[in-house]
PDB file of C-alpha atoms in Angstrom:
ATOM      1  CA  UNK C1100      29.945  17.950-196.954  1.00 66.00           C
ATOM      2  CA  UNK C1101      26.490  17.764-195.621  1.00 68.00           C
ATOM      3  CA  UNK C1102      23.530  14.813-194.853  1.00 80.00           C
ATOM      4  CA  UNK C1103      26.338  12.012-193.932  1.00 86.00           C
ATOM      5  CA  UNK C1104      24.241   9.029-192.616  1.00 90.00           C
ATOM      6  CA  UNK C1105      25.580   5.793-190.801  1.00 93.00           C
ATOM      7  CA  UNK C1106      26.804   3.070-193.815  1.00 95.00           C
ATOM      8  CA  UNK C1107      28.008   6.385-195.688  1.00 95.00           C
ATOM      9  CA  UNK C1108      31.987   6.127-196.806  1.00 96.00           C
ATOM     10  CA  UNK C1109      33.903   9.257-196.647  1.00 96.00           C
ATOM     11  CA  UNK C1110      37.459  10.564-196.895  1.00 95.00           C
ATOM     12  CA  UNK C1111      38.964  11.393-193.618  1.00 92.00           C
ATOM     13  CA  UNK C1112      42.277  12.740-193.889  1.00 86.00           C
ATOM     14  CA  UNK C1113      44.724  11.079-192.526  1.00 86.00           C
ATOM     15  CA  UNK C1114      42.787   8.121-192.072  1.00 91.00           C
ATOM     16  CA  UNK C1115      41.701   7.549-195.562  1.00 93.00           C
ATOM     17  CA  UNK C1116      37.947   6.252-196.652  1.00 97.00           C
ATOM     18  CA  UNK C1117      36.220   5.211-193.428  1.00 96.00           C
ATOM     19  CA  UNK C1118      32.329   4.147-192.916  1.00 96.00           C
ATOM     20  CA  UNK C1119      30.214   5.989-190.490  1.00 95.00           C
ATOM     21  CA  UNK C1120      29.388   2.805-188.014  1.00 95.00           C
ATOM     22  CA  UNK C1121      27.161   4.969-185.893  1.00 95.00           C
ATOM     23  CA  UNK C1122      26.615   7.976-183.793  1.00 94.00           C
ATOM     24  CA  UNK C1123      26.863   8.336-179.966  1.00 94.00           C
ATOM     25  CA  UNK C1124      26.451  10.602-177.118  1.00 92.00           C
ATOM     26  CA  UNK C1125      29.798  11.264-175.400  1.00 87.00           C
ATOM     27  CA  UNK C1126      29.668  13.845-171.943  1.00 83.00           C
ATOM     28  CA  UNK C1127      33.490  15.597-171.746  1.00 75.00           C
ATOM     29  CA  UNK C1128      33.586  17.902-168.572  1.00 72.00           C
ATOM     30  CA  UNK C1129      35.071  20.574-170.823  1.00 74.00           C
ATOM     31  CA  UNK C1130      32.471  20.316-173.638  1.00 73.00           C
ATOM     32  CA  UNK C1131      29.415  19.046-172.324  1.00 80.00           C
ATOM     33  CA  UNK C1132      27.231  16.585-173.730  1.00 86.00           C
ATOM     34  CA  UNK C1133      27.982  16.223-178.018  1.00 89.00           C
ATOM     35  CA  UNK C1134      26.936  13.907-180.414  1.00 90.00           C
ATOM     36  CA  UNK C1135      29.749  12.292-182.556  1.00 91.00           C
ATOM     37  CA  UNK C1136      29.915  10.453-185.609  1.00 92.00           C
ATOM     38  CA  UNK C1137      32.250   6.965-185.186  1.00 94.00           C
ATOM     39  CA  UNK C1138      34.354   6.471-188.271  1.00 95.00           C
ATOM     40  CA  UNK C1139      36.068   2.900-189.352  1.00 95.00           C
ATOM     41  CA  UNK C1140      38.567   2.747-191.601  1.00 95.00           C
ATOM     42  CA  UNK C1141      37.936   0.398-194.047  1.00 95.00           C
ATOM     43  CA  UNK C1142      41.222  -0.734-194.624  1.00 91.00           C
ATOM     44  CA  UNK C1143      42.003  -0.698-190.593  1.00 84.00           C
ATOM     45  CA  UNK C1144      38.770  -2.194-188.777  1.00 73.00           C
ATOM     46  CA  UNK C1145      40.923  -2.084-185.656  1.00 82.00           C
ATOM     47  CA  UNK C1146      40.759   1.913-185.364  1.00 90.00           C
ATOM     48  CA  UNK C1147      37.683   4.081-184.615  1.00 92.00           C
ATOM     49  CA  UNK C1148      37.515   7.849-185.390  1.00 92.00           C
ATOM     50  CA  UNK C1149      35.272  10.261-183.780  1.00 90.00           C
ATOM     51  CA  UNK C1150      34.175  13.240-185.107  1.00 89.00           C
ATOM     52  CA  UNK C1151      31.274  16.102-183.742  1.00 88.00           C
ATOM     53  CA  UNK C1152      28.767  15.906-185.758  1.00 87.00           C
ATOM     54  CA  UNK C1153      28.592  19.431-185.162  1.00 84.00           C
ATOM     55  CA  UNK C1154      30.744  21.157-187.493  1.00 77.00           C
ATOM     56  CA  UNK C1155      33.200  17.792-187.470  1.00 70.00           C
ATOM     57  CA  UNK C1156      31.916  17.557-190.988  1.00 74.00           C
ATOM     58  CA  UNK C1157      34.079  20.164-192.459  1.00 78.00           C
ATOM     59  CA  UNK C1158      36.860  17.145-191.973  1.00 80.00           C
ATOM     60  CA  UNK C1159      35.154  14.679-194.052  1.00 89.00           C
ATOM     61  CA  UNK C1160      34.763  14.483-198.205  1.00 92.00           C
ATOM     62  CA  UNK C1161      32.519  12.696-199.938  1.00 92.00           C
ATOM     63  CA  UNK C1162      33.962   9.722-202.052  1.00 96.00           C
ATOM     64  CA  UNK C1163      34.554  10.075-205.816  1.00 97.00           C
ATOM     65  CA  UNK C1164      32.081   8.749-208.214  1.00 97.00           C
ATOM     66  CA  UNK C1165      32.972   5.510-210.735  1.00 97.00           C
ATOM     67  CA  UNK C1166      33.195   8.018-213.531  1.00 98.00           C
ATOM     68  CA  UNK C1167      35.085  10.874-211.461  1.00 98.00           C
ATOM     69  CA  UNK C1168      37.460   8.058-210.527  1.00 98.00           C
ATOM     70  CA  UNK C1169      37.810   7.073-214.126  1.00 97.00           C
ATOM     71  CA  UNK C1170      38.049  10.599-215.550  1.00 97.00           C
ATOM     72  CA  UNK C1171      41.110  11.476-212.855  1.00 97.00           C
ATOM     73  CA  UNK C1172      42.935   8.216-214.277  1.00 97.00           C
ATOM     74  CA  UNK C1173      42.501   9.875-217.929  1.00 96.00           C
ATOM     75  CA  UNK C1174      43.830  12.826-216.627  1.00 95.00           C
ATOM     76  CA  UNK C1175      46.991  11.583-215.479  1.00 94.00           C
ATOM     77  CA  UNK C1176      48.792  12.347-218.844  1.00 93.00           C
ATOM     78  CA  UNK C1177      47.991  15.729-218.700  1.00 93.00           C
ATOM     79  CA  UNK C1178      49.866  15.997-214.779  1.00 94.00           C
ATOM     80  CA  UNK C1179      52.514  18.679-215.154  1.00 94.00           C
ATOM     81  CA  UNK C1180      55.468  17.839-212.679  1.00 95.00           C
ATOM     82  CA  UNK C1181      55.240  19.588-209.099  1.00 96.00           C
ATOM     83  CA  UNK C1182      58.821  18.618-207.956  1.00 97.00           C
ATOM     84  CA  UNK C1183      60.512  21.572-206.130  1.00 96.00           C
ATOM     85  CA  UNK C1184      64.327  21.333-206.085  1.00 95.00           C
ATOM     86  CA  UNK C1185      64.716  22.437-202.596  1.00 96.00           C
ATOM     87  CA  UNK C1186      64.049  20.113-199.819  1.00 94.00           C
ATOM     88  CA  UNK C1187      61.907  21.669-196.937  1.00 96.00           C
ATOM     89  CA  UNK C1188      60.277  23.597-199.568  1.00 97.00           C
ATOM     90  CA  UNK C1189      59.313  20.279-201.267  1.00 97.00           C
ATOM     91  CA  UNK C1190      57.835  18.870-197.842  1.00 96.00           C
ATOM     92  CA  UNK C1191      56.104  21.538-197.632  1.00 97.00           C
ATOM     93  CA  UNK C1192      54.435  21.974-200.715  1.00 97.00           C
ATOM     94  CA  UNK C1193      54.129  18.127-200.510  1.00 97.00           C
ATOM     95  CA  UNK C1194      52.584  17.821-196.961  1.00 96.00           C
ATOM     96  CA  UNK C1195      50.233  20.249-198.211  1.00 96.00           C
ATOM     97  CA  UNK C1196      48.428  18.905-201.229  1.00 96.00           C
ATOM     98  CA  UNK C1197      47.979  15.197-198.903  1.00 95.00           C
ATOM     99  CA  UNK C1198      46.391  17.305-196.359  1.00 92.00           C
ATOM    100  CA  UNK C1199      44.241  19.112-198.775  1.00 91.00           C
ATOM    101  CA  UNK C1200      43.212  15.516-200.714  1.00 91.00           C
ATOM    102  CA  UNK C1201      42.422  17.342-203.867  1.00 93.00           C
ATOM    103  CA  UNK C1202      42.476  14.617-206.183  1.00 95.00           C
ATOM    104  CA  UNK C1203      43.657  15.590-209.377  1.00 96.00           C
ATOM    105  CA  UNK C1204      47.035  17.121-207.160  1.00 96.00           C
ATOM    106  CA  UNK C1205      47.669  14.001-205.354  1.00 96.00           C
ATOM    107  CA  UNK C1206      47.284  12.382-208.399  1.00 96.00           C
ATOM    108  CA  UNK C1207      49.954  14.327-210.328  1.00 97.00           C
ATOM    109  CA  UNK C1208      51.981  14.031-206.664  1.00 98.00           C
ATOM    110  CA  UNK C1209      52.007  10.759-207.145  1.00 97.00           C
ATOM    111  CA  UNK C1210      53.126  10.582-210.546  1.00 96.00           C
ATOM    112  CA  UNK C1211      56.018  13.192-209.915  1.00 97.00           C
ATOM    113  CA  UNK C1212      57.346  11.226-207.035  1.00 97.00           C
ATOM    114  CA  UNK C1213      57.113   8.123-209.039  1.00 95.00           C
ATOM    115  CA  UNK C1214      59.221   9.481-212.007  1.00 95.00           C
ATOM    116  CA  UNK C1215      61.566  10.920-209.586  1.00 96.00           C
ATOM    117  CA  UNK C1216      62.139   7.568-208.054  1.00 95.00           C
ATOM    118  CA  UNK C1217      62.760   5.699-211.225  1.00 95.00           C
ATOM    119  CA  UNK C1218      65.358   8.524-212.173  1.00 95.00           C
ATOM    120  CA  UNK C1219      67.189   8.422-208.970  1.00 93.00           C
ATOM    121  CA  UNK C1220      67.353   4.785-209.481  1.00 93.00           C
ATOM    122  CA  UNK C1221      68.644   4.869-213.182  1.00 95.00           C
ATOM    123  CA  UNK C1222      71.493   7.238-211.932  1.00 95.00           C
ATOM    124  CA  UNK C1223      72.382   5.529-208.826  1.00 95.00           C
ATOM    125  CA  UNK C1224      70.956   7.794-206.534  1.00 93.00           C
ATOM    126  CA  UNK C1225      68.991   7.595-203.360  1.00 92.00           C
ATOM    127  CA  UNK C1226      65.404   8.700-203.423  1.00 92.00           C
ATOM    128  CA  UNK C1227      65.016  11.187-200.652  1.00 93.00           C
ATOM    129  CA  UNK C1228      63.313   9.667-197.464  1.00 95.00           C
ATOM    130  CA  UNK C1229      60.810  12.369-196.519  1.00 95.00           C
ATOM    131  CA  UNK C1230      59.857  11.935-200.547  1.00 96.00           C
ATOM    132  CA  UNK C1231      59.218   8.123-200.169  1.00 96.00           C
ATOM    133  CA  UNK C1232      57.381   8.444-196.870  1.00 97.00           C
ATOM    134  CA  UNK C1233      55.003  11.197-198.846  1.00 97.00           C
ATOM    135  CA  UNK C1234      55.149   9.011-201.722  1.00 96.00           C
ATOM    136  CA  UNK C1235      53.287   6.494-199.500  1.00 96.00           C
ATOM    137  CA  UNK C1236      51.514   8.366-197.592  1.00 96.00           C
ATOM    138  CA  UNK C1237      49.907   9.523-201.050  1.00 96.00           C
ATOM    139  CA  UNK C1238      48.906   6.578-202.611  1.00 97.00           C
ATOM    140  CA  UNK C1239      47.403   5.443-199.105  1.00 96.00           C
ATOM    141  CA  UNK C1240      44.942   8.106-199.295  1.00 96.00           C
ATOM    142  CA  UNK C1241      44.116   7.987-203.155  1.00 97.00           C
ATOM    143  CA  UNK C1242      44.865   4.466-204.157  1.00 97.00           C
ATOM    144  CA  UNK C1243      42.344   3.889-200.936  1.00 97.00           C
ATOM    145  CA  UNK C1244      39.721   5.733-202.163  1.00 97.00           C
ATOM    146  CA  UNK C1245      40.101   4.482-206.393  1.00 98.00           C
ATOM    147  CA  UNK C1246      40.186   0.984-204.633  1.00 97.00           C
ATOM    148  CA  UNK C1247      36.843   1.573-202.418  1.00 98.00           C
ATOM    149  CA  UNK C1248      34.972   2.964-205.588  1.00 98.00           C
ATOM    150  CA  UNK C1249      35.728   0.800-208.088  1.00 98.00           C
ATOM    151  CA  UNK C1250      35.676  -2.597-205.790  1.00 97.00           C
ATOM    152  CA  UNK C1251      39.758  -3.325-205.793  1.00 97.00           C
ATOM    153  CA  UNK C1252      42.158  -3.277-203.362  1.00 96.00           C
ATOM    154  CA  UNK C1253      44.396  -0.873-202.536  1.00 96.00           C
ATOM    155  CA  UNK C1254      47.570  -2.809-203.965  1.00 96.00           C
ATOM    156  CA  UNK C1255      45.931  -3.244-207.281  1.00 97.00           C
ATOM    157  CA  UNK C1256      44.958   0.428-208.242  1.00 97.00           C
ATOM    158  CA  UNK C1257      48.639   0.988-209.772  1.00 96.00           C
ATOM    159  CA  UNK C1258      48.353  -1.482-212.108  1.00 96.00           C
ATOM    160  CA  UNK C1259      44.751  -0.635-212.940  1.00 96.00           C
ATOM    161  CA  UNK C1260      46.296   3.007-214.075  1.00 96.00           C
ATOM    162  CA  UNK C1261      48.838   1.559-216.234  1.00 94.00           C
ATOM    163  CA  UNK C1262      46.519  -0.296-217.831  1.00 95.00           C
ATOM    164  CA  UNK C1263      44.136   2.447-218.159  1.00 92.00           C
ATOM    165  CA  UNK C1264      47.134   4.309-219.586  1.00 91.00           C
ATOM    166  CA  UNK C1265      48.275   2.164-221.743  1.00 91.00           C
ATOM    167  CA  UNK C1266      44.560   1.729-223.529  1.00 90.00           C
ATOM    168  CA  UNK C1267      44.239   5.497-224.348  1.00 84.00           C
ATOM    169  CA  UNK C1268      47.965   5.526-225.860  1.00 85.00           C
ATOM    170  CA  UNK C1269      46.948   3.122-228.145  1.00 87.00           C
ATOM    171  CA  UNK C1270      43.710   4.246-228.851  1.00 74.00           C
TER     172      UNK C1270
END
């Protein structure tokens, strides 16, 4: 990602979508005198981020579009399942496609863990801890970023899918 400018929104894993409040002059004995961008969550206006604006970039996306954000919701049909049967392999693999944020991954991450959930349910099972806390940690960081894009909150974006979902079955 290049030419972020203070008011831009970006995806800062783990944080989620944060606005670029400003940029300041810090002087660390060990680094000298850098420039850094602040970052606010916009769901947490409590925390503040800061990230070199030399090469700090490389840890910031740019935000999905309206009609990106749309187009991953019509492509949750077509998620094939990425559960892995054994545990630590499943963290793992897990962990790693949060960290990455690729969207149309998380998205079928989500959807995995969500059937998975319902099943364990429906047989009287417990869903696996580690796969609830990724579960969360999941829609945090995509249900975030569908919310900031298309004006909703967080909470609602699930329901905005289903419905979404629900329109192109029957269409």
């Amino acid at each position: 990602m290049t030419n972020v400018e203070v008011n831009d929104a970006v995806m800062h894993i783990p944080e989620g979508v944060c606005k670029i409040t400003g940029i300041i002059e810090r002087d660390l004995a060990s680094l000298g005198i850098r420039q850094y961008y602040i970052l606010v969550p916009v769901y947490d206006n409590g925390a503040k981020i800061y990230i070199p604006t030399d090469g700090g970039v490389s840890k910031m996306k740019g935000l999905l579009s309206r009609d990106e954000v749309w187009e991953l919701i019509d492509s949750l049909p077509d998620c094939e399942s990425v559960w892995i049967e054994n545990d630590k392999e499943r963290l793992a693999a897990f962990t790693s496609i949060v960290s990455r944020c690729d969207h149309h991954e998380m998205m079928c991450l989500i959807r995995t863990l969500r059937e998975k959930h319902a099943e364990k349910i429906r047989i009287g099972k417990k869903f696996h801890s580690a796969d609830e806390r990724i579960s969360k940690e999941a829609e945090r960081i995509l249900f975030g970023e569908i919310g900031y894009v298309l004006h909703l909150q967080p909470s609602e974006v699930a329901s905005i899918i289903a419905e979404r979902i629900d329109e192109l079955a029957t269409a």
